[in-house]
Coordinates of C-alpha atoms and ligand atoms in Angstrom, one line a residue:
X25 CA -114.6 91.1 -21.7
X26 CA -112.0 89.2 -19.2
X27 CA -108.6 91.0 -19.9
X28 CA -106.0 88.2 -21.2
X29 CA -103.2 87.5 -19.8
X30 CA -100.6 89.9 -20.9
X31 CA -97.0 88.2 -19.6
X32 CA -95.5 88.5 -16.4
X33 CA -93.4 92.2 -16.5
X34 CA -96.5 93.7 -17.5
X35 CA -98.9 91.2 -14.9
X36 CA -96.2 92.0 -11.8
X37 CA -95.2 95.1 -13.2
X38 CA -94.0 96.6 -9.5
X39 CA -91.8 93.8 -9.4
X40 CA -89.6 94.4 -12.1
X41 CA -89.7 98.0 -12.5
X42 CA -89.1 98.2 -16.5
X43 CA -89.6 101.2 -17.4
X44 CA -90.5 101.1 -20.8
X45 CA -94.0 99.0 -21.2
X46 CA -94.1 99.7 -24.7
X47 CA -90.6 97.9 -25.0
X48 CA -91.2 94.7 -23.4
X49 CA -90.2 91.9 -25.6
X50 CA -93.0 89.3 -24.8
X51 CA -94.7 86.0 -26.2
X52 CA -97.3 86.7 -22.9
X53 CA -95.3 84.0 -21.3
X54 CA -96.2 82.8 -17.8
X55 CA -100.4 82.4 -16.1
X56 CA -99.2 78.5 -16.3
X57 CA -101.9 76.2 -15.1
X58 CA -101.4 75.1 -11.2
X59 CA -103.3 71.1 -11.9
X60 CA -104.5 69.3 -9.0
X61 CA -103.0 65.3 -8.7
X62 CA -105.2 63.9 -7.3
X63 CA -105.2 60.4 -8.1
X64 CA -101.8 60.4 -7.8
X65 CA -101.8 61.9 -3.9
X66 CA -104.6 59.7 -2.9
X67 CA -102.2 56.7 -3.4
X68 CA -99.4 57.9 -1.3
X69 CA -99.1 56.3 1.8
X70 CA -100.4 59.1 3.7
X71 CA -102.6 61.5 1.6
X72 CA -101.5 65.2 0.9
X73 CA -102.8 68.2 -1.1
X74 CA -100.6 68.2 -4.5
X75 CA -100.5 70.1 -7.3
X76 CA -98.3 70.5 -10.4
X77 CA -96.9 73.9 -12.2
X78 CA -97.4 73.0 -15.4
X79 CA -94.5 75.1 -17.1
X80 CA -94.8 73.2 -20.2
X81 CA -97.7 75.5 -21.3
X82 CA -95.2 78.2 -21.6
X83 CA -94.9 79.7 -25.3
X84 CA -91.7 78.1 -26.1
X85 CA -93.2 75.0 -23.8
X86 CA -90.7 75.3 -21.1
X87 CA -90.0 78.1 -17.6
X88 CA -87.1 79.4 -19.5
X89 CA -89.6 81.5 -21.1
X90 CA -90.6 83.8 -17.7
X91 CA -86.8 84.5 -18.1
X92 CA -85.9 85.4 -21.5
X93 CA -88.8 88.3 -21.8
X94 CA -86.7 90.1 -19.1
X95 CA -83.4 89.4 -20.4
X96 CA -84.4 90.2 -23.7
X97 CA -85.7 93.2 -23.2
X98 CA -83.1 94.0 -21.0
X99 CA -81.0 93.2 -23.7
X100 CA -82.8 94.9 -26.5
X101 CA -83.2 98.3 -24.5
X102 CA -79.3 98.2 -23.8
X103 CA -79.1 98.4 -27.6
X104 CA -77.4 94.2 -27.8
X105 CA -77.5 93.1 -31.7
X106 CA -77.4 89.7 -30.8
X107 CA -77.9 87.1 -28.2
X108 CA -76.1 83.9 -27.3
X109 CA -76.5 80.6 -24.6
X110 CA -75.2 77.8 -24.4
X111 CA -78.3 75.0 -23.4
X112 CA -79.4 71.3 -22.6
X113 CA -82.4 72.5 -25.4
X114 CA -84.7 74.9 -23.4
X115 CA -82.8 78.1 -23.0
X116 CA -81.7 77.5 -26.8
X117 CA -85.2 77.0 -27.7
X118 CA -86.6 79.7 -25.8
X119 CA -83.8 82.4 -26.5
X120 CA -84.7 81.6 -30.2
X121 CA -88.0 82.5 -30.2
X122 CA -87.6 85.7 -28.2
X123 CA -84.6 86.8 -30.4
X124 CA -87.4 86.7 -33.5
X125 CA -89.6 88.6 -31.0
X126 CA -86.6 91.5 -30.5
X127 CA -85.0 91.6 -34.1
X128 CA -82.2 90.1 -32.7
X129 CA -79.6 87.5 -33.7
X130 CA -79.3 84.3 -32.0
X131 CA -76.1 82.1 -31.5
X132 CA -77.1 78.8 -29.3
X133 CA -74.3 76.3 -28.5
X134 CA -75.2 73.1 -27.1
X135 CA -73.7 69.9 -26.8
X136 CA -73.7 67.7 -29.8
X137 CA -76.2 65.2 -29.7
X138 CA -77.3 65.6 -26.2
X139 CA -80.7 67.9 -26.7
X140 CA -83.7 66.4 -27.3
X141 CA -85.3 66.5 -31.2
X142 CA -88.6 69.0 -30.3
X143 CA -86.1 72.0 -28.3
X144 CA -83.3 71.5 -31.5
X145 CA -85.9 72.1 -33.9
X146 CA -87.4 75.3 -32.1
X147 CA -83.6 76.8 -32.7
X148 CA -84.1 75.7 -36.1
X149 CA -87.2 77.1 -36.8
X150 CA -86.8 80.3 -35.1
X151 CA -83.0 80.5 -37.6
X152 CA -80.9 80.4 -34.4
X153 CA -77.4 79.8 -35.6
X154 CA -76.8 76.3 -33.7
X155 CA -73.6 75.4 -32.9
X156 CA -72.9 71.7 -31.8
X157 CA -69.7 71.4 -29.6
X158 CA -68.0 67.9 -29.3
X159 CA -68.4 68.1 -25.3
X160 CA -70.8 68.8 -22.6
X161 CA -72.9 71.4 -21.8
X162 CA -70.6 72.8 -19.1
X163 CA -67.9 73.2 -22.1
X164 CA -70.0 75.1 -24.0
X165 CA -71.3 77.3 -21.3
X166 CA -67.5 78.3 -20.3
X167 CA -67.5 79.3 -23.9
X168 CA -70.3 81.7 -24.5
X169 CA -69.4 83.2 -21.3
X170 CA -66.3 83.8 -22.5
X171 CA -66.8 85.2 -25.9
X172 CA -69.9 87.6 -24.1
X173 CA -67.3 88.5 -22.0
X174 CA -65.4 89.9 -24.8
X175 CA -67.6 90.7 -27.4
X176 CA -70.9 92.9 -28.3
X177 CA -73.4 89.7 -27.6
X178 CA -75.9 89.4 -24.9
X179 CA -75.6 86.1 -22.5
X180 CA -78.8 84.9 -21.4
X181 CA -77.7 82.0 -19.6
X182 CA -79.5 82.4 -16.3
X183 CA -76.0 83.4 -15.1
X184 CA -77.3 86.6 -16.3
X185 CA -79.4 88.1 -13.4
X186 CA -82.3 89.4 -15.2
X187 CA -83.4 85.7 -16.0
X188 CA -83.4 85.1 -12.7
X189 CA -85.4 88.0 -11.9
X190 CA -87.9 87.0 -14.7
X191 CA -88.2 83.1 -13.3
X192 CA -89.2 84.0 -9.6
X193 CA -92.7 84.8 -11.3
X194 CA -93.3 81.3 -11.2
X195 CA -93.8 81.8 -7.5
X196 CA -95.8 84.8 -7.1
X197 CA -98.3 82.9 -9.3
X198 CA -98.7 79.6 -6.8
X199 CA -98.9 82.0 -4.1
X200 CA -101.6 83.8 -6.4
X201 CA -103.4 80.3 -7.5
X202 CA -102.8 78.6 -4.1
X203 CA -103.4 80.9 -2.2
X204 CA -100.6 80.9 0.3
X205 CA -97.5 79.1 -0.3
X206 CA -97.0 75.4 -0.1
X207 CA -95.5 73.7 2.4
X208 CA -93.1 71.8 0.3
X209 CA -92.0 73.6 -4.0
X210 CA -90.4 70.3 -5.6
X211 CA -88.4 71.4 -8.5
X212 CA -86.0 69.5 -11.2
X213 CA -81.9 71.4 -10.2
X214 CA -79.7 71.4 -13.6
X215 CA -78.0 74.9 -14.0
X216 CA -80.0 75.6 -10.8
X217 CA -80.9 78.8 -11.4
X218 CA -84.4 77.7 -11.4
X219 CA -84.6 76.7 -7.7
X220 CA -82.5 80.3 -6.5
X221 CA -85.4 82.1 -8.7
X222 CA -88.3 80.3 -7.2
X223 CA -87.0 81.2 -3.6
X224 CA -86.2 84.8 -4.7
X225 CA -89.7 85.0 -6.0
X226 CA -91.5 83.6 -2.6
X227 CA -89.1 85.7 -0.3
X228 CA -89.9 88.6 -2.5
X229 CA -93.9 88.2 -2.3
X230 CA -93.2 88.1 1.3
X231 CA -91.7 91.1 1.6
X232 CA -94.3 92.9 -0.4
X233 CA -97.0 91.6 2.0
X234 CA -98.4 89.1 -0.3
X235 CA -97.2 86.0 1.7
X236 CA -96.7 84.8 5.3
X237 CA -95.2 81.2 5.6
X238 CA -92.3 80.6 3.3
X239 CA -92.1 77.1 1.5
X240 CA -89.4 74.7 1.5
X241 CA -87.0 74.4 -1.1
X242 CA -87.1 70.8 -2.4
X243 CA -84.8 70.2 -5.1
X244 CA -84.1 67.2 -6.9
X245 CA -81.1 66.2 -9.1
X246 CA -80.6 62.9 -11.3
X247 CA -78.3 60.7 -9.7
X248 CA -75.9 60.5 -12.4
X249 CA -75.6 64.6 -12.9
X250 CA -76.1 65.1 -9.2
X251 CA -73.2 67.3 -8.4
X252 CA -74.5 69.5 -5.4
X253 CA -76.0 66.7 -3.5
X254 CA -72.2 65.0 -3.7
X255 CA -70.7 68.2 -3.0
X256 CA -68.2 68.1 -5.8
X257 CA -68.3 68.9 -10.1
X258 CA -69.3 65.3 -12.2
X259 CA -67.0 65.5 -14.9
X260 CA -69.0 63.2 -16.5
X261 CA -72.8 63.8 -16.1
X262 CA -75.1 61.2 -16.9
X263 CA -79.0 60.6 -17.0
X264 CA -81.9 60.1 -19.8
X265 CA -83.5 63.8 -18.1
X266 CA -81.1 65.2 -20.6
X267 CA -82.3 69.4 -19.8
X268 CA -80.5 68.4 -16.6
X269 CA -77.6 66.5 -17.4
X270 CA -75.3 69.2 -15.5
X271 CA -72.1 68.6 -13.6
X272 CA -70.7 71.9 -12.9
X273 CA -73.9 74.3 -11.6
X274 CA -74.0 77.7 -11.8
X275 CA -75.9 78.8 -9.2
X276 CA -74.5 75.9 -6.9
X277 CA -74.4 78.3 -4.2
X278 CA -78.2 79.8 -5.0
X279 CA -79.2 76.2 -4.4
X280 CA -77.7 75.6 -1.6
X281 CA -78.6 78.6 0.1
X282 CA -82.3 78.1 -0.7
X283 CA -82.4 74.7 0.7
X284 CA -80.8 76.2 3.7
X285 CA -82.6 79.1 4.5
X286 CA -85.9 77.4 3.1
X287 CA -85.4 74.4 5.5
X288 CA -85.6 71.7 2.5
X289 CA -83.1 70.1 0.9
X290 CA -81.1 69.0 -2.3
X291 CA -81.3 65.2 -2.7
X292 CA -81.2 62.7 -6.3
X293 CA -83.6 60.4 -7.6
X294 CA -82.5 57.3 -10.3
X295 CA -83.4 57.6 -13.9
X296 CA -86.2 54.6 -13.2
X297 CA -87.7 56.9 -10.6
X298 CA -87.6 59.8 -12.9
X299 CA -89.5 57.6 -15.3
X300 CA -91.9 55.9 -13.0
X301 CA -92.9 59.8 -12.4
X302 CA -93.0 60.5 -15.9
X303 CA -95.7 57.6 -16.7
X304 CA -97.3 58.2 -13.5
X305 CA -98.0 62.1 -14.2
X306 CA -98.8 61.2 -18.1
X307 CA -101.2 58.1 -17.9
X308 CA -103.0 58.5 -14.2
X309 CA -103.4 62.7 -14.6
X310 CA -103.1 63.3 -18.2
X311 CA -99.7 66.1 -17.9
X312 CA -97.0 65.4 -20.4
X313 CA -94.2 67.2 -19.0
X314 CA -90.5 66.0 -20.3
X315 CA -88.4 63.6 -18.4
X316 CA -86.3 66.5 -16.5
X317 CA -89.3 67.6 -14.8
X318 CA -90.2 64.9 -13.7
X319 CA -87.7 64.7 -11.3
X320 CA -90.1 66.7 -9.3
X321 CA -92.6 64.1 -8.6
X322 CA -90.2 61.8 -8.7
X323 CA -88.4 63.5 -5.6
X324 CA -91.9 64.1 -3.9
X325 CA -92.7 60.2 -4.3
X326 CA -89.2 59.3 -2.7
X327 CA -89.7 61.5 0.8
X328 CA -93.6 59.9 0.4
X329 CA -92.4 56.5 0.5
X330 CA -90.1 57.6 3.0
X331 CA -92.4 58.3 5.9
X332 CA -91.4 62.0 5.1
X333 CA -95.0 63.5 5.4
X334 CA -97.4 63.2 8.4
X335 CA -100.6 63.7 6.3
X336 CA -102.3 67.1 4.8
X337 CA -99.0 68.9 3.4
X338 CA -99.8 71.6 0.6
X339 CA -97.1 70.2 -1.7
X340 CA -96.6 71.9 -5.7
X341 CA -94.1 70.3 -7.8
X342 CA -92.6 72.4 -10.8
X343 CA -93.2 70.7 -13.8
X344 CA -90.8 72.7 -15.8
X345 CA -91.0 71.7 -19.5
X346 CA -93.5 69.8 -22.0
X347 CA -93.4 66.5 -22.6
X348 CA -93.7 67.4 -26.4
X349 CA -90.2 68.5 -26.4
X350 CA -88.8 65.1 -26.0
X351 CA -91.1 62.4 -27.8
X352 CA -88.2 59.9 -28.4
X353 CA -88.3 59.3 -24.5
X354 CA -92.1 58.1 -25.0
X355 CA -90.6 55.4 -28.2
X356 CA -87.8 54.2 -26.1
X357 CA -89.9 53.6 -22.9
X358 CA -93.0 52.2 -23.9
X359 CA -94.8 50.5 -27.1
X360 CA -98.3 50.7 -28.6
X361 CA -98.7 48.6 -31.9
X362 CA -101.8 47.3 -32.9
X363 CA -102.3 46.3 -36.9
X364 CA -104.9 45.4 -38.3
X365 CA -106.9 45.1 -41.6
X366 CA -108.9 48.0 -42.7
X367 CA -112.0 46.8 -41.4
X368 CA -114.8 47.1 -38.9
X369 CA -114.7 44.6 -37.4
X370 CA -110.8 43.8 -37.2
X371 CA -111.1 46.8 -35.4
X372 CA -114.3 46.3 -33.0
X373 CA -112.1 42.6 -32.3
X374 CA -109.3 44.8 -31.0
X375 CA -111.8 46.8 -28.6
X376 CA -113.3 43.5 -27.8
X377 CA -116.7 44.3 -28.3
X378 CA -116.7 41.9 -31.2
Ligands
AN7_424 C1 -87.1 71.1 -18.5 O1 -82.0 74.8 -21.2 O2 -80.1 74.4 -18.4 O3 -81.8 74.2 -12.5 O4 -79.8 75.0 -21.0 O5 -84.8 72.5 -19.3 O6 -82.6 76.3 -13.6 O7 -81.0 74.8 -14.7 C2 -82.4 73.7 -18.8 C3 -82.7 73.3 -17.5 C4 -85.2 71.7 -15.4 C5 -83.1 72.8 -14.7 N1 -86.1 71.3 -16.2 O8 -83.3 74.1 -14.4 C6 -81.0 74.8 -20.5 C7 -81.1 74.3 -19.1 C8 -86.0 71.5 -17.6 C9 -84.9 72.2 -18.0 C10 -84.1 72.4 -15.8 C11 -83.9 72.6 -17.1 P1 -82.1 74.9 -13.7

């Protein structure tokens, strides 16, 4: 019998060194399909190899998930009662779920009104104790890091470390699916911690032999929550891809240095070209992946149209949650209605095979 996939401290166990197998607090997160776009990269003006990291078939549905085991069991094995974030929906959902796994309270604070239904009911479900502050997401992440700061409750923001460590799995498996590494890793930046992870995780297959070429960093904020590419906070972020809607990044300077060192680049896309992505990936390759991730292909068809590649680039794009998390985006944007009488052949008219 194949051995199943068992979640990625015990799959890259020499690269996170936890001692304690029998401790790991797992939902066997991670082994994420790597689907080919085809269709989608034979319409570019100049034809590349593309393929998407399809995060969304995480256990919680989203990357946060390659995160949380570490930092929860981390947490758990430090002897923390409880757990607290503040979120955009996908940390909140996915700390939930692996506070259930650990025994462990919960506390999520998000921004009232701003996370889509599918991630608030995951805290729900799992009995996180959700707290809605009147304010943004930057608000409430100055808050929890203030009252872990001060009090007996693990933060698993990815400002804590070991989330970081957890998420640069994500690249150790393209490397293992791909092969090498791409030439170009298009990800969605909010928090940013994502895009400081992924380059952590290529730099350290590298170093373990695993990898020659490095990729380069391609990240892509919404224009309206776009703070690094203006170099300065948005006090005001702005854009439907709400898991991003960010002004005040906290690993600014992670993101920055992987564009640099990486030789890509930070740049924004428009909410329509986020969309355009988001119907693109959905109704010509069948992926569902939420708005936020989008941003990936989105970004990717911008330097496209651009002249940017010369033909035969390996290019992955992170697609970093599901699109299941967010169906109100799918009512707002598009409409299917077809009525009929309940029979036959009202329906075979609709088909037109009358
Ligand atoms: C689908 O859940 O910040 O740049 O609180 O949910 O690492 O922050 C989510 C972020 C991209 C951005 N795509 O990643 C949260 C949160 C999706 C996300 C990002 C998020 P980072």
């Amino acid at each position: 019998m194949k051995t199943a996939w068992r979640g990625i401290m015990a799959e890259y166990a020499s690269f996170f060194g936890f001692p304690a197998p029998d401790s790991i607090v797992t939902l066997q997160e991670g082994g994420t399909p790597l689907i080919p776009l085809d269709r989608i990269a034979r319409e570019l003006p100049v034809p590349i190899s593309l393929h998407a990291k399809f995060e969304g078939a995480n256990p919680t549905g989203s990357f946060k998930d390659r995160g949380m085991t570490l930092a929860v069991s981390r947490a758990a094995a430090r002897g923390a009662r409880a757990l607290i974030c503040a979120s955009t929906g996908n940390t909140s959902a996915s700390a939930a779920a692996y506070g259930v796994r650990a025994g462990l309270r919960v506390f999520v604070v998000i921004p009232e009104g701003k996370i889509s239904r599918g991630k608030l009911a995951q805290a729900i479900v799992h009995r996180a104790t959700v707290i809605q502050v009147e304010g943004l997401f930057d608000q409430a992440l100055a808050i929890v890091r203030e009252v872990a700061s001060t009090h007996p409750i693990a933060l698993v923001n990815s400002v804590n470390p070991d989330r970081l460590e957890g998420q640069r799995s994500v690249a150790f498996e393209i490397v293992d699916q791909l092969g090498s590494a791409p030439d170009y890793h298009f990800l969605p930046v909010g928090n940013a911690g994502n895009i400081t992870a992924s380059w952590a995780g290529y730099n350290a297959y590298r170093e373990a032999g695993r990898l020659s070429a490095l990729p380069r960093m391609m990240g892509v904020q919404a224009e309206g929550a776009a703070p690094i590419v203006l170099g300065h906070v948005v006090e005001k972020p702005e854009t439907l891809a709400s898991a991003i809607r960010i002004g005040n990044p906290a690993s600014w300077q992670g993101a920055l240095d992987a564009a640099r060192d990486s030789g890509g680049t930070i740049f924004s896309v428009s909410d329509e070209e986020i969309l355009e992505a988001y119907h693109l990936l959905a109704s010509r390759e069948g992926v569902f992946c939420e708005p936020a991730s989008a941003a990936s292909l989105a970004g990717c068809l911008k330097k496209a149209r651009a002249g940017g590649f010369s033909g035969g680039e390996r290019v992955v794009l992170t697609l970093t949650g599901h699109g299941l998390k967010d169906p109100e985006t799918v009512f707002r944007t598009q409409t299917s209605e077809i009525r009929v009488p309940a029979r036959k052949e009202e329906v075979l008219s609709v088909l037109g095979f009358s």
